[in-house]
mmCIF file of C-alpha atoms in Angstrom:
data_model
loop_
_atom_site.group_PDB
_atom_site.id
_atom_site.type_symbol
_atom_site.label_atom_id
_atom_site.label_comp_id
_atom_site.label_asym_id
_atom_site.label_seq_id
_atom_site.Cartn_x
_atom_site.Cartn_y
_atom_site.Cartn_z
ATOM 1 C CA MET A 410 -20.664 295.922 177.212
ATOM 2 C CA SER A 411 -19.870 293.327 174.560
ATOM 3 C CA ASN A 412 -21.124 289.757 174.742
ATOM 4 C CA ARG A 413 -19.034 286.639 175.174
ATOM 5 C CA VAL A 414 -20.091 284.046 172.625
ATOM 6 C CA LEU A 415 -20.225 280.265 173.106
ATOM 7 C CA ILE A 416 -20.206 278.087 169.991
ATOM 8 C CA PRO A 417 -20.566 274.272 170.234
ATOM 9 C CA LEU A 418 -17.330 272.643 169.074
ATOM 10 C CA ASP A 419 -19.142 269.947 167.081
ATOM 11 C CA LEU A 420 -21.630 272.359 165.546
ATOM 12 C CA ALA A 421 -23.015 270.782 162.398
ATOM 13 C CA GLU A 422 -24.214 272.918 159.535
ATOM 14 C CA PRO A 423 -27.867 273.797 160.288
ATOM 15 C CA PRO A 424 -30.376 273.066 157.533
ATOM 16 C CA ALA A 425 -31.089 275.997 155.239
ATOM 17 C CA LEU A 426 -34.575 277.490 155.427
ATOM 18 C CA LEU A 427 -36.779 277.712 152.371
ATOM 19 C CA PRO A 428 -38.196 281.153 151.470
ATOM 20 C CA THR A 429 -41.714 279.845 152.152
ATOM 21 C CA VAL A 430 -40.986 278.816 155.734
ATOM 22 C CA GLN A 431 -43.433 280.020 158.398
ATOM 23 C CA HIS A 432 -42.303 281.309 161.806
ATOM 24 C CA PHE A 433 -44.694 280.197 164.581
ATOM 25 C CA ARG A 434 -44.549 281.652 168.082
ATOM 26 C CA LEU A 435 -46.467 280.044 170.942
ATOM 27 C CA SER A 436 -46.522 280.407 174.720
ATOM 28 C CA GLY A 437 -48.510 279.298 177.727
ATOM 29 C CA ALA A 438 -48.399 278.092 181.314
ATOM 30 C CA SER A 439 -47.763 274.566 182.568
ATOM 31 C CA MET A 440 -45.879 272.643 185.275
ATOM 32 C CA GLY A 441 -46.132 275.607 187.637
ATOM 33 C CA THR A 442 -44.238 277.861 185.239
ATOM 34 C CA THR A 443 -44.410 279.328 181.730
ATOM 35 C CA TRP A 444 -43.338 277.908 178.402
ATOM 36 C CA SER A 445 -42.604 279.291 174.948
ATOM 37 C CA VAL A 446 -41.888 277.782 171.557
ATOM 38 C CA GLN A 447 -40.604 279.216 168.320
ATOM 39 C CA ALA A 448 -40.802 276.893 165.340
ATOM 40 C CA MET A 449 -39.885 277.250 161.686
ATOM 41 C CA VAL A 450 -42.380 275.281 159.616
ATOM 42 C CA SER A 451 -42.517 274.378 155.949
ATOM 43 C CA GLY A 452 -45.491 272.693 154.345
ATOM 44 C CA PRO A 453 -49.130 272.574 155.415
ATOM 45 C CA LEU A 454 -48.527 272.395 159.184
ATOM 46 C CA THR A 455 -50.755 274.830 161.113
ATOM 47 C CA LEU A 456 -50.203 276.774 164.305
ATOM 48 C CA GLU A 457 -53.058 274.834 165.934
ATOM 49 C CA LEU A 458 -51.418 271.465 165.202
ATOM 50 C CA VAL A 459 -48.103 272.640 166.656
ATOM 51 C CA GLU A 460 -49.815 273.968 169.777
ATOM 52 C CA GLN A 461 -51.731 270.712 170.242
ATOM 53 C CA ALA A 462 -48.496 268.730 170.020
ATOM 54 C CA VAL A 463 -46.792 270.938 172.621
ATOM 55 C CA GLU A 464 -49.736 270.780 175.024
ATOM 56 C CA ARG A 465 -49.962 267.009 174.622
ATOM 57 C CA GLU A 466 -46.342 266.466 175.675
ATOM 58 C CA LEU A 467 -46.631 268.840 178.627
ATOM 59 C CA ALA A 468 -49.827 267.133 179.792
ATOM 60 C CA LEU A 469 -48.088 263.743 179.551
ATOM 61 C CA VAL A 470 -45.274 264.865 181.870
ATOM 62 C CA ILE A 471 -47.735 266.287 184.387
ATOM 63 C CA GLN A 472 -49.934 263.185 184.335
ATOM 64 C CA GLN A 473 -46.984 260.887 184.887
ATOM 65 C CA MET A 474 -44.468 262.867 186.951
ATOM 66 C CA SER A 475 -46.095 265.676 188.923
ATOM 67 C CA THR A 476 -45.964 265.544 192.727
ATOM 68 C CA TRP A 477 -48.519 268.365 192.747
ATOM 69 C CA GLN A 478 -51.200 266.405 190.871
ATOM 70 C CA SER A 479 -52.758 263.854 193.179
ATOM 71 C CA ASP A 480 -53.725 261.391 190.443
ATOM 72 C CA SER A 481 -50.391 261.397 188.586
ATOM 73 C CA VAL A 482 -48.500 258.124 188.215
ATOM 74 C CA LEU A 483 -45.835 259.502 190.546
ATOM 75 C CA SER A 484 -48.289 260.599 193.242
ATOM 76 C CA ARG A 485 -50.101 257.275 193.165
ATOM 77 C CA PHE A 486 -46.793 255.444 193.582
ATOM 78 C CA ASN A 487 -45.752 257.705 196.461
ATOM 79 C CA ARG A 488 -48.993 256.885 198.329
ATOM 80 C CA ALA A 489 -48.936 253.166 197.578
ATOM 81 C CA PRO A 490 -48.666 250.512 200.299
ATOM 82 C CA ALA A 491 -45.361 248.796 201.021
ATOM 83 C CA GLY A 492 -44.677 245.708 198.953
ATOM 84 C CA THR A 493 -46.724 246.748 195.912
ATOM 85 C CA TRP A 494 -45.373 246.682 192.357
ATOM 86 C CA HIS A 495 -46.279 249.352 189.798
ATOM 87 C CA VAL A 496 -46.049 248.992 186.018
ATOM 88 C CA LEU A 497 -44.402 252.136 184.626
ATOM 89 C CA PRO A 498 -45.194 254.050 181.431
ATOM 90 C CA THR A 499 -42.283 254.268 179.010
ATOM 91 C CA GLU A 500 -41.634 257.960 179.663
ATOM 92 C CA PHE A 501 -41.665 257.512 183.451
ATOM 93 C CA MET A 502 -39.189 254.643 183.101
ATOM 94 C CA THR A 503 -36.898 256.798 180.939
ATOM 95 C CA VAL A 504 -36.755 259.542 183.572
ATOM 96 C CA LEU A 505 -36.371 257.103 186.462
ATOM 97 C CA ASP A 506 -33.471 255.376 184.706
ATOM 98 C CA ALA A 507 -31.758 258.710 184.032
ATOM 99 C CA ALA A 508 -32.331 259.850 187.624
ATOM 100 C CA ARG A 509 -30.960 256.607 189.066
ATOM 101 C CA THR A 510 -27.895 256.773 186.798
ATOM 102 C CA MET A 511 -27.229 260.356 187.886
ATOM 103 C CA ALA A 512 -27.605 259.400 191.560
ATOM 104 C CA ILE A 513 -25.072 256.581 191.215
ATOM 105 C CA ASP A 514 -22.611 258.674 189.207
ATOM 106 C CA SER A 515 -22.797 261.681 191.557
ATOM 107 C CA GLY A 516 -22.516 259.641 194.737
ATOM 108 C CA GLY A 517 -26.014 260.688 195.754
ATOM 109 C CA ALA A 518 -25.537 264.436 195.222
ATOM 110 C CA TYR A 519 -28.506 264.151 192.894
ATOM 111 C CA ASP A 520 -31.239 261.804 194.118
ATOM 112 C CA ALA A 521 -34.858 261.676 192.961
ATOM 113 C CA CYS A 522 -35.680 259.721 196.141
ATOM 114 C CA VAL A 523 -35.356 262.872 198.260
ATOM 115 C CA GLY A 524 -39.077 263.722 198.264
ATOM 116 C CA ALA A 525 -39.687 262.983 201.948
ATOM 117 C CA LEU A 526 -37.018 265.532 202.886
ATOM 118 C CA VAL A 527 -38.358 268.101 200.410
ATOM 119 C CA ASN A 528 -41.719 267.787 202.152
ATOM 120 C CA VAL A 529 -40.499 268.119 205.749
ATOM 121 C CA TRP A 530 -38.572 271.262 204.816
ATOM 122 C CA GLY A 531 -41.802 272.727 203.412
ATOM 123 C CA PHE A 532 -40.985 272.769 199.709
ATOM 124 C CA GLY A 533 -43.212 269.881 198.605
ATOM 125 C CA PRO A 534 -46.952 269.647 197.918
ATOM 126 C CA ASP A 535 -47.756 268.092 201.298
ATOM 127 C CA GLN A 536 -47.148 271.181 203.420
ATOM 128 C CA ASP A 537 -48.765 274.529 204.033
ATOM 129 C CA ARG A 538 -45.996 276.993 203.177
ATOM 130 C CA THR A 539 -46.622 279.505 205.963
ATOM 131 C CA GLN A 540 -46.881 276.836 208.630
ATOM 132 C CA ALA A 541 -43.934 274.809 207.315
ATOM 133 C CA PHE A 542 -41.568 277.768 207.187
ATOM 134 C CA ALA A 543 -42.579 279.013 210.664
ATOM 135 C CA THR A 544 -40.632 276.233 212.405
ATOM 136 C CA LEU A 545 -37.719 274.057 211.354
ATOM 137 C CA PRO A 546 -38.085 270.277 211.348
ATOM 138 C CA THR A 547 -36.767 268.593 214.476
ATOM 139 C CA PRO A 548 -33.816 266.163 214.339
ATOM 140 C CA GLN A 549 -36.280 263.311 214.959
ATOM 141 C CA VAL A 550 -38.456 264.355 212.009
ATOM 142 C CA LEU A 551 -35.409 264.717 209.768
ATOM 143 C CA GLN A 552 -34.073 261.316 210.778
ATOM 144 C CA ALA A 553 -37.411 259.668 210.028
ATOM 145 C CA ALA A 554 -37.539 261.363 206.614
ATOM 146 C CA ARG A 555 -33.964 260.358 205.787
ATOM 147 C CA GLN A 556 -34.762 256.717 206.482
ATOM 148 C CA ARG A 557 -37.392 256.875 203.726
ATOM 149 C CA CYS A 558 -34.965 258.345 201.174
ATOM 150 C CA GLY A 559 -32.143 257.067 199.019
ATOM 151 C CA TRP A 560 -31.731 255.786 195.478
ATOM 152 C CA ARG A 561 -30.605 252.391 196.799
ATOM 153 C CA ARG A 562 -34.232 251.752 197.781
ATOM 154 C CA ILE A 563 -35.202 251.652 194.090
ATOM 155 C CA GLU A 564 -35.980 248.094 192.986
ATOM 156 C CA LEU A 565 -36.975 247.520 189.365
ATOM 157 C CA ASP A 566 -38.241 244.485 187.491
ATOM 158 C CA ARG A 567 -37.155 245.265 183.943
ATOM 159 C CA VAL A 568 -38.952 242.298 182.430
ATOM 160 C CA THR A 569 -42.339 243.661 183.524
ATOM 161 C CA ARG A 570 -41.106 247.299 183.654
ATOM 162 C CA SER A 571 -42.319 247.514 187.249
ATOM 163 C CA LEU A 572 -41.167 249.493 190.293
ATOM 164 C CA LEU A 573 -41.448 248.278 193.878
ATOM 165 C CA GLN A 574 -42.830 250.571 196.572
ATOM 166 C CA PRO A 575 -40.739 249.371 199.546
ATOM 167 C CA GLY A 576 -42.719 251.512 201.966
ATOM 168 C CA GLY A 577 -42.620 255.290 202.345
ATOM 169 C CA LEU A 578 -40.446 255.904 199.273
ATOM 170 C CA TYR A 579 -41.370 259.322 197.865
ATOM 171 C CA LEU A 580 -40.012 260.086 194.412
ATOM 172 C CA ASP A 581 -39.563 263.702 193.358
ATOM 173 C CA PHE A 582 -38.705 264.393 189.701
ATOM 174 C CA SER A 583 -38.674 268.195 190.057
ATOM 175 C CA GLY A 584 -34.934 268.275 189.294
ATOM 176 C CA ILE A 585 -35.256 266.412 185.996
ATOM 177 C CA ALA A 586 -38.848 266.366 184.687
ATOM 178 C CA LYS A 587 -38.845 269.917 183.357
ATOM 179 C CA GLY A 588 -35.748 269.199 181.289
ATOM 180 C CA TYR A 589 -37.351 265.994 180.049
ATOM 181 C CA ALA A 590 -40.456 267.952 179.041
ATOM 182 C CA VAL A 591 -38.249 270.265 176.964
ATOM 183 C CA ASP A 592 -36.790 267.208 175.216
ATOM 184 C CA LEU A 593 -40.230 265.714 174.593
ATOM 185 C CA VAL A 594 -41.529 268.933 173.049
ATOM 186 C CA ALA A 595 -38.408 269.267 170.888
ATOM 187 C CA THR A 596 -38.820 265.692 169.642
ATOM 188 C CA ALA A 597 -42.515 266.265 168.915
ATOM 189 C CA LEU A 598 -41.686 269.372 166.869
ATOM 190 C CA ALA A 599 -39.083 267.480 164.858
ATOM 191 C CA GLN A 600 -41.544 264.634 164.216
ATOM 192 C CA LEU A 601 -44.105 267.146 162.972
ATOM 193 C CA GLY A 602 -41.583 268.349 160.419
ATOM 194 C CA CYS A 603 -40.425 271.587 162.071
ATOM 195 C CA VAL A 604 -37.062 272.311 160.486
ATOM 196 C CA SER A 605 -35.888 274.656 163.224
ATOM 197 C CA TYR A 606 -37.128 275.401 166.744
ATOM 198 C CA LEU A 607 -36.416 276.836 170.170
ATOM 199 C CA VAL A 608 -38.210 275.317 173.180
ATOM 200 C CA GLU A 609 -38.238 276.967 176.604
ATOM 201 C CA ILE A 610 -39.902 275.805 179.822
ATOM 202 C CA GLY A 611 -39.232 277.742 183.002
ATOM 203 C CA GLY A 612 -35.882 279.016 181.761
ATOM 204 C CA GLU A 613 -34.601 275.676 180.451
ATOM 205 C CA LEU A 614 -34.088 275.549 176.706
ATOM 206 C CA ARG A 615 -33.252 273.395 173.731
ATOM 207 C CA GLY A 616 -32.682 274.608 170.207
ATOM 208 C CA HIS A 617 -32.136 273.263 166.730
ATOM 209 C CA GLY A 618 -31.445 274.931 163.415
ATOM 210 C CA VAL A 619 -31.488 278.626 162.593
ATOM 211 C CA LYS A 620 -33.840 281.615 162.571
ATOM 212 C CA PRO A 621 -35.207 283.224 159.390
ATOM 213 C CA ASP A 622 -32.177 285.542 159.230
ATOM 214 C CA GLY A 623 -29.847 282.544 159.130
ATOM 215 C CA GLN A 624 -28.556 283.173 162.651
ATOM 216 C CA PRO A 625 -28.646 280.429 165.286
ATOM 217 C CA TRP A 626 -30.957 280.625 168.282
ATOM 218 C CA TRP A 627 -28.859 282.930 170.472
ATOM 219 C CA VAL A 628 -29.659 282.483 174.167
ATOM 220 C CA THR A 629 -28.236 284.520 177.050
ATOM 221 C CA LEU A 630 -27.198 282.361 179.992
ATOM 222 C CA GLU A 631 -29.059 283.023 183.232
ATOM 223 C CA ARG A 632 -27.311 285.056 185.931
ATOM 224 C CA PRO A 633 -28.176 285.320 189.655
ATOM 225 C CA PRO A 634 -30.258 288.343 190.679
ATOM 226 C CA GLY A 635 -28.220 291.045 192.383
ATOM 227 C CA GLU A 636 -25.033 290.110 190.589
ATOM 228 C CA PRO A 637 -23.213 293.212 189.329
ATOM 229 C CA GLN A 638 -23.581 293.483 185.589
ATOM 230 C CA ALA A 639 -21.209 290.950 184.095
ATOM 231 C CA GLN A 640 -20.180 290.567 180.501
ATOM 232 C CA PRO A 641 -23.124 288.529 179.129
ATOM 233 C CA LEU A 642 -22.585 284.984 177.929
ATOM 234 C CA ILE A 643 -24.635 283.974 174.914
ATOM 235 C CA VAL A 644 -24.723 280.526 173.345
ATOM 236 C CA ALA A 645 -25.732 279.253 169.929
ATOM 237 C CA LEU A 646 -28.374 276.621 170.730
ATOM 238 C CA HIS A 647 -28.160 274.313 167.757
ATOM 239 C CA ALA A 648 -28.499 270.635 168.783
ATOM 240 C CA LEU A 649 -27.886 271.838 172.324
ATOM 241 C CA ALA A 650 -29.812 272.433 175.551
ATOM 242 C CA VAL A 651 -29.184 274.559 178.625
ATOM 243 C CA ALA A 652 -30.380 274.300 182.233
ATOM 244 C CA THR A 653 -29.574 276.314 185.364
ATOM 245 C CA SER A 654 -29.870 275.407 189.040
ATOM 246 C CA GLY A 655 -29.903 278.366 191.449
ATOM 247 C CA ASP A 656 -30.394 278.814 195.192
ATOM 248 C CA TYR A 657 -32.326 282.048 194.600
ATOM 249 C CA ARG A 658 -35.456 280.565 193.048
ATOM 250 C CA ARG A 659 -37.260 279.161 196.094
ATOM 251 C CA TYR A 660 -36.153 279.649 199.658
ATOM 252 C CA PHE A 661 -37.124 280.979 203.065
ATOM 253 C CA ASP A 662 -35.114 283.035 205.565
ATOM 254 C CA ARG A 663 -35.027 282.280 209.275
ATOM 255 C CA ASP A 664 -32.729 283.598 212.019
ATOM 256 C CA SER A 665 -30.533 285.345 209.425
ATOM 257 C CA LEU A 666 -30.018 282.097 207.509
ATOM 258 C CA ARG A 667 -31.324 281.224 204.062
ATOM 259 C CA TYR A 668 -32.845 277.795 203.488
ATOM 260 C CA ALA A 669 -32.830 277.009 199.763
ATOM 261 C CA HIS A 670 -35.258 274.568 198.162
ATOM 262 C CA THR A 671 -32.429 272.365 196.902
ATOM 263 C CA ILE A 672 -31.889 269.638 199.489
ATOM 264 C CA ASP A 673 -28.546 267.880 199.823
ATOM 265 C CA PRO A 674 -29.681 264.229 199.866
ATOM 266 C CA ARG A 675 -26.492 263.217 201.658
ATOM 267 C CA SER A 676 -27.081 265.426 204.711
ATOM 268 C CA GLY A 677 -30.849 265.904 204.582
ATOM 269 C CA GLN A 678 -30.310 269.667 204.905
ATOM 270 C CA PRO A 679 -31.096 272.520 202.501
ATOM 271 C CA LEU A 680 -28.050 273.271 200.415
ATOM 272 C CA ARG A 681 -25.697 275.777 201.992
ATOM 273 C CA ASN A 682 -22.485 276.377 200.088
ATOM 274 C CA ASP A 683 -21.038 279.319 198.181
ATOM 275 C CA VAL A 684 -22.339 278.160 194.773
ATOM 276 C CA VAL A 685 -25.175 280.505 193.814
ATOM 277 C CA SER A 686 -25.913 278.892 190.461
ATOM 278 C CA VAL A 687 -24.696 276.280 188.004
ATOM 279 C CA THR A 688 -25.513 276.328 184.306
ATOM 280 C CA VAL A 689 -24.936 273.238 182.151
ATOM 281 C CA LEU A 690 -24.900 272.814 178.382
ATOM 282 C CA HIS A 691 -25.700 269.342 177.057
ATOM 283 C CA ALA A 692 -27.362 267.721 174.053
ATOM 284 C CA GLN A 693 -30.268 266.570 176.270
ATOM 285 C CA CYS A 694 -32.105 269.035 178.478
ATOM 286 C CA MET A 695 -33.078 266.232 180.874
ATOM 287 C CA VAL A 696 -29.404 265.503 181.511
ATOM 288 C CA ALA A 697 -28.491 269.187 181.744
ATOM 289 C CA ASP A 698 -31.291 269.660 184.300
ATOM 290 C CA ALA A 699 -30.111 266.846 186.584
ATOM 291 C CA LEU A 700 -26.433 267.725 186.149
ATOM 292 C CA ALA A 701 -26.999 271.356 187.158
ATOM 293 C CA THR A 702 -28.554 270.185 190.431
ATOM 294 C CA ALA A 703 -25.855 267.586 191.076
ATOM 295 C CA LEU A 704 -23.026 270.043 190.452
ATOM 296 C CA GLN A 705 -24.549 272.674 192.723
ATOM 297 C CA VAL A 706 -24.957 270.135 195.526
ATOM 298 C CA LEU A 707 -21.393 268.866 195.041
ATOM 299 C CA GLY A 708 -20.112 272.429 195.429
ATOM 300 C CA ALA A 709 -17.400 274.357 193.642
ATOM 301 C CA ASP A 710 -14.409 272.070 194.188
ATOM 302 C CA ALA A 711 -15.994 268.602 193.965
ATOM 303 C CA GLY A 712 -18.432 269.811 191.300
ATOM 304 C CA MET A 713 -15.635 271.187 189.145
ATOM 305 C CA ARG A 714 -13.681 267.931 189.450
ATOM 306 C CA PHE A 715 -16.793 265.919 188.559
ATOM 307 C CA ALA A 716 -17.467 268.093 185.505
ATOM 308 C CA ARG A 717 -13.848 268.106 184.343
ATOM 309 C CA GLU A 718 -13.610 264.320 184.508
ATOM 310 C CA ARG A 719 -16.747 263.963 182.382
ATOM 311 C CA GLN A 720 -16.027 266.880 180.030
ATOM 312 C CA ILE A 721 -19.225 268.661 181.038
ATOM 313 C CA ALA A 722 -19.689 272.246 179.834
ATOM 314 C CA ALA A 723 -20.678 274.078 183.012
ATOM 315 C CA LEU A 724 -20.598 277.556 184.514
ATOM 316 C CA PHE A 725 -20.319 277.929 188.310
ATOM 317 C CA ILE A 726 -21.174 281.273 189.911
ATOM 318 C CA ARG A 727 -20.079 281.548 193.543
ATOM 319 C CA GLN A 728 -20.540 284.268 196.134
ATOM 320 C CA ILE A 729 -17.419 284.718 198.252
ATOM 321 C CA ASP A 730 -17.332 287.482 200.870
ATOM 322 C CA GLY A 731 -20.169 289.218 199.072
ATOM 323 C CA GLN A 732 -18.441 289.078 195.681
ATOM 324 C CA PHE A 733 -19.640 287.026 192.736
ATOM 325 C CA VAL A 734 -16.971 284.801 191.194
ATOM 326 C CA GLU A 735 -17.391 282.979 187.872
ATOM 327 C CA ASN A 736 -15.700 279.677 187.015
ATOM 328 C CA MET A 737 -16.086 277.724 183.761
ATOM 329 C CA THR A 738 -15.135 274.136 183.112
ATOM 330 C CA PRO A 739 -12.603 273.541 180.318
ATOM 331 C CA ALA A 740 -15.377 272.111 178.136
ATOM 332 C CA MET A 741 -17.246 275.402 178.330
ATOM 333 C CA THR A 742 -14.146 277.581 178.013
ATOM 334 C CA ALA A 743 -13.295 275.729 174.792
ATOM 335 C CA MET A 744 -16.600 276.936 173.342
ATOM 336 C CA LEU A 745 -15.737 280.623 173.743
ATOM 337 C CA GLU A 746 -15.407 282.181 170.322
#
């Protein structure tokens, strides 16, 4: 089965590699998942220096934005008393701004202020999984959680770069922080002098330049498990990132219904529509990450309209009457070679 090839329309000529270039390969575990980096290096840069730079950026994201680390900036804010102001690190502020912008633009389909609902459905750090999935939250519990949520509760003082804890607000950056970590690592590699690289964290990727054979970083787009073998889609990741949101990654089944980990902030319920996955291509992995979630929550029709209006390159995979159906936005179709 032949591949379908996606080429960015504004693909600039990648820098040529010198014959003396070194090809570094690194991998590890972080943020509850795995990561890998390939970097083309010229000059005296060592593998150890590259690895230290990668680990430093990953540690920064965890220390600032992890809901699973009790002493992170995010966790401390989530526990803080009502009426307290919290000075934000630059990176935290960058992600919060992007998350708030996405919430406004998507009409709340994406909302980083959904953490209280994530917890009551058993997908956050505050719940024992077995116990949480044994019973569904009551309408009273859901209503109380919903009252704590919503991007409109965000109040910022930009002069002091401070965020107000209005009381019970629980931020959750799980739909954007991993993409931001990819961007941070990519930037760190470029600052070190890496002339070409491919960064991957938990299936989200960003690439720049070419491999030693002169070919771009070819990446196969993720497909849902159980989908009949489709003609693979591969993309040239030069100055481009890719992220996928899927309902098959974390979920629990109860009474013949599947409860996915993605919560619709507008209803307070786990997402239940026919969109199995959404893949987005964008220059920034942080944006691709948040967009993939927003488009999946919006659903096939509203999500496609949203993406068309903004010229977003996206792939929707739906399951209709047991059959998988693929739909691309015009911006992605235009990239087909």
